[in-house]
CSV table of C-alpha atoms in Angstrom, one decimal:
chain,number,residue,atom,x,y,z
A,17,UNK,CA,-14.3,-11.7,-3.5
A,18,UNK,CA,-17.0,-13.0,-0.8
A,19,UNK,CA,-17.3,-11.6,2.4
A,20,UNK,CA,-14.6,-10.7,5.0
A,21,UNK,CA,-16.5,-9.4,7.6
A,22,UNK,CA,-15.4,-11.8,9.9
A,23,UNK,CA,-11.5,-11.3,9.3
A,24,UNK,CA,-9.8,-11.6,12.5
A,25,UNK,CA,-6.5,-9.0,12.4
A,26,UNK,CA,-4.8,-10.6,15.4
A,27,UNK,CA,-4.9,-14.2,13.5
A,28,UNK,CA,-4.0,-13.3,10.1
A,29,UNK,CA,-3.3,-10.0,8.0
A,30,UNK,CA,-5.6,-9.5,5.2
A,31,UNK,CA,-3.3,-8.6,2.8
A,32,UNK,CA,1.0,-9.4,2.9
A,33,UNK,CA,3.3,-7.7,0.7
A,34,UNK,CA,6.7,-9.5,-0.8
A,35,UNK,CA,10.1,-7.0,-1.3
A,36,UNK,CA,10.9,-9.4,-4.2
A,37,UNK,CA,14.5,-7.8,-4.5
A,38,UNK,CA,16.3,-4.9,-3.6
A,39,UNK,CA,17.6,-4.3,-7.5
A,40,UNK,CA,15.3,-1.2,-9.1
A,41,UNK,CA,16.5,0.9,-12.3
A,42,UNK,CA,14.6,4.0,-10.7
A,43,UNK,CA,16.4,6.3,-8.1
A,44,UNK,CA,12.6,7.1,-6.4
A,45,UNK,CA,13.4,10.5,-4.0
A,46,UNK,CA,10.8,9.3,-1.8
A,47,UNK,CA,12.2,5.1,-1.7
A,48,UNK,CA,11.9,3.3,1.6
A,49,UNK,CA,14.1,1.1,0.3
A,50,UNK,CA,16.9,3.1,-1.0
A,51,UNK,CA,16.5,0.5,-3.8
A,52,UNK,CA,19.3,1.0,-6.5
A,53,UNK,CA,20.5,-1.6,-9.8
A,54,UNK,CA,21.9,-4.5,-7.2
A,55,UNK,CA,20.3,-7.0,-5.8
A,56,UNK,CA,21.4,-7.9,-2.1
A,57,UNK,CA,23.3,-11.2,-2.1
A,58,UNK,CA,20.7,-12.7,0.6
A,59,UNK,CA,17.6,-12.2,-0.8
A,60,UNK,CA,15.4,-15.4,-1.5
A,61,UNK,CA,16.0,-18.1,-3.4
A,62,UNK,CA,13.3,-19.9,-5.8
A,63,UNK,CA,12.6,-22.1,-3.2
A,64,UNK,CA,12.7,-20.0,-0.4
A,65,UNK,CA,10.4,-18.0,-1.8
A,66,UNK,CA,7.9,-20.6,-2.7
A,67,UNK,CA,8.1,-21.4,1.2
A,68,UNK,CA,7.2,-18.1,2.1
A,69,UNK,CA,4.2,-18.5,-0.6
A,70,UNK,CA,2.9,-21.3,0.9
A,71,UNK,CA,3.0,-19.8,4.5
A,72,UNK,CA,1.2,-16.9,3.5
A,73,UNK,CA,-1.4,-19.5,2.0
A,74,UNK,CA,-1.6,-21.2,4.8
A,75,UNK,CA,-2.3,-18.0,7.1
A,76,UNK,CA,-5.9,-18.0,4.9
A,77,UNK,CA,-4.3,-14.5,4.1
A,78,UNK,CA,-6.2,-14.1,0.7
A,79,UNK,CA,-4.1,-11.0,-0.9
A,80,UNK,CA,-0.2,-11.6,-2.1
A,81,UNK,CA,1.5,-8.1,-3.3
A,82,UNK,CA,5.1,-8.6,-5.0
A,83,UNK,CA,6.6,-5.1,-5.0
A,84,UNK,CA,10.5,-4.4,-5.0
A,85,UNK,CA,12.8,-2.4,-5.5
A,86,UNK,CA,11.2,-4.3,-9.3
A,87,UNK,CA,9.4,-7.0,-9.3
A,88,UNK,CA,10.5,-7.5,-12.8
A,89,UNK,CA,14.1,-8.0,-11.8
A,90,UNK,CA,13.4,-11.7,-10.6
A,91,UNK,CA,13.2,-13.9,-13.5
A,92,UNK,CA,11.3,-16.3,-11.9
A,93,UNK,CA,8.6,-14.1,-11.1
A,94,UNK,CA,6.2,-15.8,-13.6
A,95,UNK,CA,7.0,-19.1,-11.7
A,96,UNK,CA,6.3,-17.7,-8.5
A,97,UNK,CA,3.1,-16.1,-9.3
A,98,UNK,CA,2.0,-19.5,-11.0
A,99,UNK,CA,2.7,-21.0,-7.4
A,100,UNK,CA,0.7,-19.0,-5.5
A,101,UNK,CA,-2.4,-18.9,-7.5
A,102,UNK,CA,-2.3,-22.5,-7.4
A,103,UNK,CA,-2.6,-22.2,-4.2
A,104,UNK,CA,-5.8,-20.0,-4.0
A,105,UNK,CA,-3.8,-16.5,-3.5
A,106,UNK,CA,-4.9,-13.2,-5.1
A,107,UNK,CA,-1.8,-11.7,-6.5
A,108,UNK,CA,-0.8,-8.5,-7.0
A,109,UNK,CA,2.7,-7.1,-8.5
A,110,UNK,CA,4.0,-3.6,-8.5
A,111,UNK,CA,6.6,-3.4,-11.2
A,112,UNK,CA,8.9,-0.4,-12.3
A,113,UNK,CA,8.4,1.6,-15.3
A,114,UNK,CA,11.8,0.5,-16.8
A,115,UNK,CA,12.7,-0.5,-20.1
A,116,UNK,CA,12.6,-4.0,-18.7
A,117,UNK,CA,8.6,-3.3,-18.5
A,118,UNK,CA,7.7,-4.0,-22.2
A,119,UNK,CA,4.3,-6.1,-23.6
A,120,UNK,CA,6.0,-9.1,-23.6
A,121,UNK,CA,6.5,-9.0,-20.2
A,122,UNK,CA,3.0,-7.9,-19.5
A,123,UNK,CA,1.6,-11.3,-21.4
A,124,UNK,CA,4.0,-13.3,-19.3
A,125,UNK,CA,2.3,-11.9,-15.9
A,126,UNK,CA,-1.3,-12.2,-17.2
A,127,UNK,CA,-0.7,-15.8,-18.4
A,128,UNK,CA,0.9,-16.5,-15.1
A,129,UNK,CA,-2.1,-15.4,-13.5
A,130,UNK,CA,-1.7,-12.2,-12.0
A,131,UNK,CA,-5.1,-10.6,-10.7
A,132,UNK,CA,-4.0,-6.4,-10.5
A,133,UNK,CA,-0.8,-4.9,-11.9
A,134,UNK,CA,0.4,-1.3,-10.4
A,135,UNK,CA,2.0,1.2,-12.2
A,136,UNK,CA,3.5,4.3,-9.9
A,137,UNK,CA,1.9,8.1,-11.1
A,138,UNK,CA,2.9,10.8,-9.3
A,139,UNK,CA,2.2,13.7,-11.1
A,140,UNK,CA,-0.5,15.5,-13.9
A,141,UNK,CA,2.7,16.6,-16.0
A,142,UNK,CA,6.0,15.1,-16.9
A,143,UNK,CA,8.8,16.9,-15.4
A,144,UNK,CA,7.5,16.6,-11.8
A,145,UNK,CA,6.7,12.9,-12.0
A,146,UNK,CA,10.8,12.5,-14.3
A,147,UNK,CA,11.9,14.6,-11.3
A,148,UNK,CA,10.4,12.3,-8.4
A,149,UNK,CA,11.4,9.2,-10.0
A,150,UNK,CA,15.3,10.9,-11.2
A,151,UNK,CA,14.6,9.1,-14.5
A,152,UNK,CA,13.7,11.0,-17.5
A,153,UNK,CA,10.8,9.9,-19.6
A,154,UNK,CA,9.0,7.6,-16.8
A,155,UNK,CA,5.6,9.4,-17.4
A,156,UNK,CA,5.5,8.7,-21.0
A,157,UNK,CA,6.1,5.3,-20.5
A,158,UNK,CA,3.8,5.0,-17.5
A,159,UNK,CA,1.1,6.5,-19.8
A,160,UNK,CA,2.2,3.8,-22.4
A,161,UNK,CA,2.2,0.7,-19.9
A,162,UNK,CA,-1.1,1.4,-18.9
A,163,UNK,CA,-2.7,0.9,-22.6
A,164,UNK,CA,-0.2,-1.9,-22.6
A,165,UNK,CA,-1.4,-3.8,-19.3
A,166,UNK,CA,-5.2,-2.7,-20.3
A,167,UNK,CA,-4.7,-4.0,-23.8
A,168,UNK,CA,-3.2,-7.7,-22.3
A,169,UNK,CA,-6.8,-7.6,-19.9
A,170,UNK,CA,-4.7,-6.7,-17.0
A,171,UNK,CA,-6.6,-4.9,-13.8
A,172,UNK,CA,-4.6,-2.0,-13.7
A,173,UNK,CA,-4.0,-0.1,-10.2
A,174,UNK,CA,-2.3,3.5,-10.1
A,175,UNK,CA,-0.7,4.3,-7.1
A,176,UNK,CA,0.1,7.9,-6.6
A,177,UNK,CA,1.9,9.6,-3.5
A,178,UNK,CA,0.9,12.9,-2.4
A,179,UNK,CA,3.2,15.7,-0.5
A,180,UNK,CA,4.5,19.1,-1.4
A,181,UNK,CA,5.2,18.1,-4.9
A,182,UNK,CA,2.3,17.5,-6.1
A,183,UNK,CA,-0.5,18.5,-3.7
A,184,UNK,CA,-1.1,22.2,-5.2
A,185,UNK,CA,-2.2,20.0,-8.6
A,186,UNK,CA,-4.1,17.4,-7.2
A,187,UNK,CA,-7.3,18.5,-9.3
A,188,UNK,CA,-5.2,17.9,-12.3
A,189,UNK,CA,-3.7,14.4,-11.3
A,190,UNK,CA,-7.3,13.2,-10.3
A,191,UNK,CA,-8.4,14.7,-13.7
A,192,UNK,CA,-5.7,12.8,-16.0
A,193,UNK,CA,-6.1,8.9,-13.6
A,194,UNK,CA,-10.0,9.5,-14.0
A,195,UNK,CA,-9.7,9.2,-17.6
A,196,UNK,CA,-7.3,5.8,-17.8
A,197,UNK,CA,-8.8,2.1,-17.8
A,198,UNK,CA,-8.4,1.0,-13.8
A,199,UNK,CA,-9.9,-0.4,-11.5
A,200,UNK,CA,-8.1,0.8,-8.5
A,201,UNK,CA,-6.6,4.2,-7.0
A,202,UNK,CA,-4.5,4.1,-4.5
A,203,UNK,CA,-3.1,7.4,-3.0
A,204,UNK,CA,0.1,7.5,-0.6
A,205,UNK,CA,1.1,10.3,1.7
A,206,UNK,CA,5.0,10.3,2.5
A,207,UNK,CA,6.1,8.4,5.3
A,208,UNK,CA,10.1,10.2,6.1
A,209,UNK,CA,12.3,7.2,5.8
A,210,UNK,CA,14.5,5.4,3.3
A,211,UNK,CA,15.2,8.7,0.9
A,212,UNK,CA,12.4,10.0,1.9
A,213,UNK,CA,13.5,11.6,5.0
A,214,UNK,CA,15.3,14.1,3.6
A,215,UNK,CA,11.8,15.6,2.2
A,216,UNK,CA,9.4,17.7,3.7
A,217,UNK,CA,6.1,17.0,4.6
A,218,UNK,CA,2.6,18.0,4.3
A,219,UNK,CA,1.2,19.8,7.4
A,220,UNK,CA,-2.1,18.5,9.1
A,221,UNK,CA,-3.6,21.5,7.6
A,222,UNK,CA,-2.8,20.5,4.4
A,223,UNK,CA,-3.3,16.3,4.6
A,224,UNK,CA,-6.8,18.0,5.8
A,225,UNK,CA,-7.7,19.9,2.1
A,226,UNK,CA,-6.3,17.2,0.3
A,227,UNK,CA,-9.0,14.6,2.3
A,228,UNK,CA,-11.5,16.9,1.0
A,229,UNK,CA,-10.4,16.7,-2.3
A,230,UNK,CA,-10.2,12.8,-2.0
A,231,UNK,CA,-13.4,12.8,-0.3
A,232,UNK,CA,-15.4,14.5,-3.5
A,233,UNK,CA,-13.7,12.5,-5.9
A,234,UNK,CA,-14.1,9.0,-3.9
A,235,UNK,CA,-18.0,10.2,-4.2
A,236,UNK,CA,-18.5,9.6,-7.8
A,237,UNK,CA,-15.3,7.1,-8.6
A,238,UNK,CA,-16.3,4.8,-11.1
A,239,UNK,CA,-13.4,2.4,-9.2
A,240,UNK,CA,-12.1,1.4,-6.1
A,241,UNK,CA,-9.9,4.7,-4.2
A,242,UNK,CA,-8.1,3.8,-1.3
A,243,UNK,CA,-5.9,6.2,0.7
A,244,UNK,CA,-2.4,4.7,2.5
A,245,UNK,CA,-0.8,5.8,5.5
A,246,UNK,CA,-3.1,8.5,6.3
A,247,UNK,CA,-5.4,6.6,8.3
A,248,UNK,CA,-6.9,9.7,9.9
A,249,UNK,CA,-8.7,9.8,6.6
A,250,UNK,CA,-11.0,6.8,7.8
A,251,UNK,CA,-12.0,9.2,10.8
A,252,UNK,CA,-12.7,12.1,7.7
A,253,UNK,CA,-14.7,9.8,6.3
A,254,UNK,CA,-16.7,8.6,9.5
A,255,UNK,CA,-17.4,12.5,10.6
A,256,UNK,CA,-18.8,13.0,6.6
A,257,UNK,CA,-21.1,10.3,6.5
A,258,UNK,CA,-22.2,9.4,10.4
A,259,UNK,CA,-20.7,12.3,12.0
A,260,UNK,CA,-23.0,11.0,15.3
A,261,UNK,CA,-21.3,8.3,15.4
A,262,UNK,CA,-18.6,8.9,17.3
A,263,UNK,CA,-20.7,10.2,19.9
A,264,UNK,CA,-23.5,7.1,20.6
A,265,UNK,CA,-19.7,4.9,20.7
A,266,UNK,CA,-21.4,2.8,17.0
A,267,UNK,CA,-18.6,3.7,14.4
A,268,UNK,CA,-18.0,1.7,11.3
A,269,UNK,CA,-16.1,2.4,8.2
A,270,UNK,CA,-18.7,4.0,5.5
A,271,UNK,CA,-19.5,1.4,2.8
A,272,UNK,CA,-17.3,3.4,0.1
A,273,UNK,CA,-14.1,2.1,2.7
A,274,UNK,CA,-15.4,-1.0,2.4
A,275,UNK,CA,-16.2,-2.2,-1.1
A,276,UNK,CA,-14.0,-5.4,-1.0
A,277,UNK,CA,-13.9,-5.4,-5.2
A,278,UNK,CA,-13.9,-3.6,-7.7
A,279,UNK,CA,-16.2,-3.4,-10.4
A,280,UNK,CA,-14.9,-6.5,-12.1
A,281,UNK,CA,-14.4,-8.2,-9.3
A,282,UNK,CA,-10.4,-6.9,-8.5
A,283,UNK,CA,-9.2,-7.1,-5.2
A,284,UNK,CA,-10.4,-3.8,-2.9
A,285,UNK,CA,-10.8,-2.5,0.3
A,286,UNK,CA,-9.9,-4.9,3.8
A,287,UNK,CA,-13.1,-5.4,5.3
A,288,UNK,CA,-11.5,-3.2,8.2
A,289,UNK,CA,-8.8,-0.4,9.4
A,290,UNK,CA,-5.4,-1.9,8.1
A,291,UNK,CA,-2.3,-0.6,9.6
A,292,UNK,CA,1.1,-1.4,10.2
A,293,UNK,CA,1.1,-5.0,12.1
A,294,UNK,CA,-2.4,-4.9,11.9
A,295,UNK,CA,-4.0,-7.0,8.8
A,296,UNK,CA,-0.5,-6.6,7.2
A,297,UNK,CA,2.5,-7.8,7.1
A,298,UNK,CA,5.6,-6.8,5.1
A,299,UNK,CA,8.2,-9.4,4.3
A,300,UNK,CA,11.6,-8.3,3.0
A,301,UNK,CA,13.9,-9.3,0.0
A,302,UNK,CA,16.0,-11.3,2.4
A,303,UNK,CA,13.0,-12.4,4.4
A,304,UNK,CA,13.1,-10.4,7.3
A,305,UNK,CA,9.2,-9.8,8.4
A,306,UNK,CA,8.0,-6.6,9.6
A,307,UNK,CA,5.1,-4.9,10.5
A,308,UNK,CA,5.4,-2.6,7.3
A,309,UNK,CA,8.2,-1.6,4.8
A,310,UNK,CA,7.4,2.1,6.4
A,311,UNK,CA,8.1,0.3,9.6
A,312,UNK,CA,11.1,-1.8,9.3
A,313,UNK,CA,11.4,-3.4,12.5
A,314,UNK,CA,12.3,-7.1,12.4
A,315,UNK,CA,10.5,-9.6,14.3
A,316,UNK,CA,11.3,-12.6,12.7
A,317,UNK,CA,12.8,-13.7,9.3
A,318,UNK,CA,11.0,-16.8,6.7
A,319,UNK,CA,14.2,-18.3,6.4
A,320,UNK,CA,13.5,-19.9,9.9
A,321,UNK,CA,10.3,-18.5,11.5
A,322,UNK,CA,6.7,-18.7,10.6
A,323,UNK,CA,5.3,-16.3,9.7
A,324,UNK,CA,2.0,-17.2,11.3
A,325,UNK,CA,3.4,-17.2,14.3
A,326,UNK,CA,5.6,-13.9,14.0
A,327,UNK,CA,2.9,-12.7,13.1
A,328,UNK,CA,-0.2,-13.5,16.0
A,329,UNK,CA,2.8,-13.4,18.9
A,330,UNK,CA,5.5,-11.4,17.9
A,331,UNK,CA,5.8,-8.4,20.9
A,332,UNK,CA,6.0,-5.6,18.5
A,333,UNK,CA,2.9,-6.5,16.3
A,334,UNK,CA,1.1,-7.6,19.7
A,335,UNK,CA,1.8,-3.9,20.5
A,336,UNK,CA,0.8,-2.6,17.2
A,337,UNK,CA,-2.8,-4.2,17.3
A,338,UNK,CA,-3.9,-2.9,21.1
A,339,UNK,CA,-5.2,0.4,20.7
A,340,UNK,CA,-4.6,0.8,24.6
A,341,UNK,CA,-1.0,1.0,24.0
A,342,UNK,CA,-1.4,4.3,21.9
A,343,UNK,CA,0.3,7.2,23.2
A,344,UNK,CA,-0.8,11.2,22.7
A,345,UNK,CA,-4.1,12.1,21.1
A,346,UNK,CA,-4.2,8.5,19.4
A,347,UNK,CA,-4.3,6.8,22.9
A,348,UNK,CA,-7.3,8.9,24.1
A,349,UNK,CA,-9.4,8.8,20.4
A,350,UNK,CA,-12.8,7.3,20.0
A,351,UNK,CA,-11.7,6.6,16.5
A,352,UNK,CA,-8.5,4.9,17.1
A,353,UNK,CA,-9.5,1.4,16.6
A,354,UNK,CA,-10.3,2.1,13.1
A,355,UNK,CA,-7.9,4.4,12.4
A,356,UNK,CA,-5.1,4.3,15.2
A,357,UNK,CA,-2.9,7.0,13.4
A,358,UNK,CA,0.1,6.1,11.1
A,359,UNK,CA,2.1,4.3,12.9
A,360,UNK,CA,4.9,4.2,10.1
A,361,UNK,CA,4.8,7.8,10.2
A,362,UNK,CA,4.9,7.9,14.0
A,363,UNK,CA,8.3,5.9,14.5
A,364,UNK,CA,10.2,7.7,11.5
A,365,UNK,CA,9.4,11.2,13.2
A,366,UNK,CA,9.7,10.0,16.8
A,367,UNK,CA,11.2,7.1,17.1
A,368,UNK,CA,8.2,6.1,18.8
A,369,UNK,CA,5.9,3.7,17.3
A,370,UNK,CA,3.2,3.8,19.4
A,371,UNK,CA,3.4,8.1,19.9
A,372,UNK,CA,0.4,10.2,18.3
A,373,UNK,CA,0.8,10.7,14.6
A,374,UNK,CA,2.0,14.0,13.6
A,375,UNK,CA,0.4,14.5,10.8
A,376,UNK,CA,-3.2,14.6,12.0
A,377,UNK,CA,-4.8,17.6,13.1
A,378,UNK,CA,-8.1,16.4,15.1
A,379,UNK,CA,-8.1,17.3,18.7
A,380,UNK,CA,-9.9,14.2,20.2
């Protein structure tokens, strides 16, 4: 991918993410979406969704993610993906690991065009991954799709979250992705909504020692490693690697934050701090367009808005992208344009969007 240095975050996201459907044949304890086997009678049609294609083409936004609930439960997806790589997109598509995920279907989304599949690891062992997912034998098969996507030349992304369940055996989870055929890592830390807020969180302390964890392994990572909705990681990384920075008022992600592709060219980093509202933008299965699926707040909805312009003007992304609005220790730290806290994780504890994020334990 060439250059993004430039990328202006109140013009366009850098990367917009498609809930293809609400229908899922997982029961995820941690879901935002609550997804379960239906599929809402609104979402978009075929040619709705096209439309939305085209306006996230037309934003010059250059990354297109269709997650769910499953991807795999649209039967158009191939047509869809076909349509927006025809029109220049980088597509991404985060399926379930459901019977419905077989080689077949694999083929069909590499022929279509797709650039990076992502399969969902949770765990080092199988009953805590079965348990997370309430399916029994989802690791298995997990292990199983990823030979299957690596054997149909599919860049293969793992996307793992991290809290209570798993954060004692980190070691082991990095030990069992490092030995897998990807090109991409990328690690979640719970944001309380959908399901998830009936599940208990990882102190500050504890986000801390898993950033150093994170930190060692991103070191020597033969791929890309990117950490979601812990954006106080960004300031970890800063204080590692220029920890004057912050001091002489220079600060800039460290290159490993930055590498914009992976090894084989796969899509990477955003050239800079991403966050809810700013350089993405979440769109709904029925269209509804939000600053994050973490952050469901509706500005606006495809069926009759543009994007574009929900996006650049819309008062709660407006708000999301000046740091000056921050409240708490995010409103008075020198890091907070690259980092800025989660805001996700700020509105489902406090209700509060713009309110310090909890789960960081720096003391600006």
């Amino acid at each position: 991918m060439k250059s993004l240095s430039s990328f202006d975050f109140n013009e366009r996201p850098f990367i917009a993410i498609w809930e293809t459907t609400h229908a899922c044949g997982l029961a995820c304890v941690h879901c935002r979406a609550k997804a379960d086997l239906n599929k809402l009678p609104d979402e978009l049609t075929t040619s709705e969704a096209k439309k939305l294609i085209e306006d996230v083409a037309a934003m010059k936004t250059p990354v297109l993610i269709f997650s769910g609930g499953d991807a795999l439960q649209r039967s158009d997806l191939p047509e869809l993906v076909r349509h927006a790589k025809s029109l220049g997109l980088r597509i991404g598509v985060i399926p379930a690991v459901t019977p419905d995920l077989t080689p077949r279907r694999l083929e069909e989304l590499k022929n279509a065009g797709v650039d990076q599949l992502a399969l969902s690891l949770d765990a080092a062992d199988s009953q805590t991954h079965d348990d997370l997912r309430q399916t029994p034998g989802v690791f298995e098969r997990t292990l199983q799709a990823v030979g299957w996507a690596h054997k149909a030349k599919l860049s293969v992304q793992i996307n793992s979250l991290v809290n209570v369940h798993n954060a004692s055996q980190f070691d082991r989870l990095t030990a069992l992705i490092e030995t897998f055929p990807i090109v991409f890592w990328e690690i979640f830390f719970l944001v309380p909504t959908g399901r998830g807020k009936d599940l208990t969180l990882l102190t500050a302390r504890a986000f801390d020692e898993v950033f150093e964890k994170i930190y060692a392994f991103q070191k020597r990572a033969p791929f890309v490693v990117k950490v979601t909705e812990a954006q106080h990681y960004r300031k970890f990384c800063i204080n590692r690697e220029a920890p004057h920075s912050a001091r002489n008022g220079h600060l800039e992600l460290p290159e490993m934050l930055r590498r914009q592709s992976g090894p084989d060219g796969s899509v990477g980093h955003a050239p800079s701090g991403v966050n809810s509202g700013k350089g993405f933008v979440f769109i709904s299965c029925t269209g509804e367009i939000m600053p994050s699926g973490f952050l469901p707040l509706a500005a606006g909805n495809v069926k009759k808005d543009s994007i574009g312009e929900i996006y650049r003007n819309a008062a709660v992304f407006k708000a999301l992208r000046d740091v000056k609005r921050l409240k708490g220790k995010c409103g008075r730290c020198a890091f907070n344009e690259l980092c800025g806290g989660s805001r996700s994780r700020a509105w489902a504890l406090t209700g509060d969007y713009l309110a310090e994020d909890p789960a960081c334990s720096y003391q600006p």
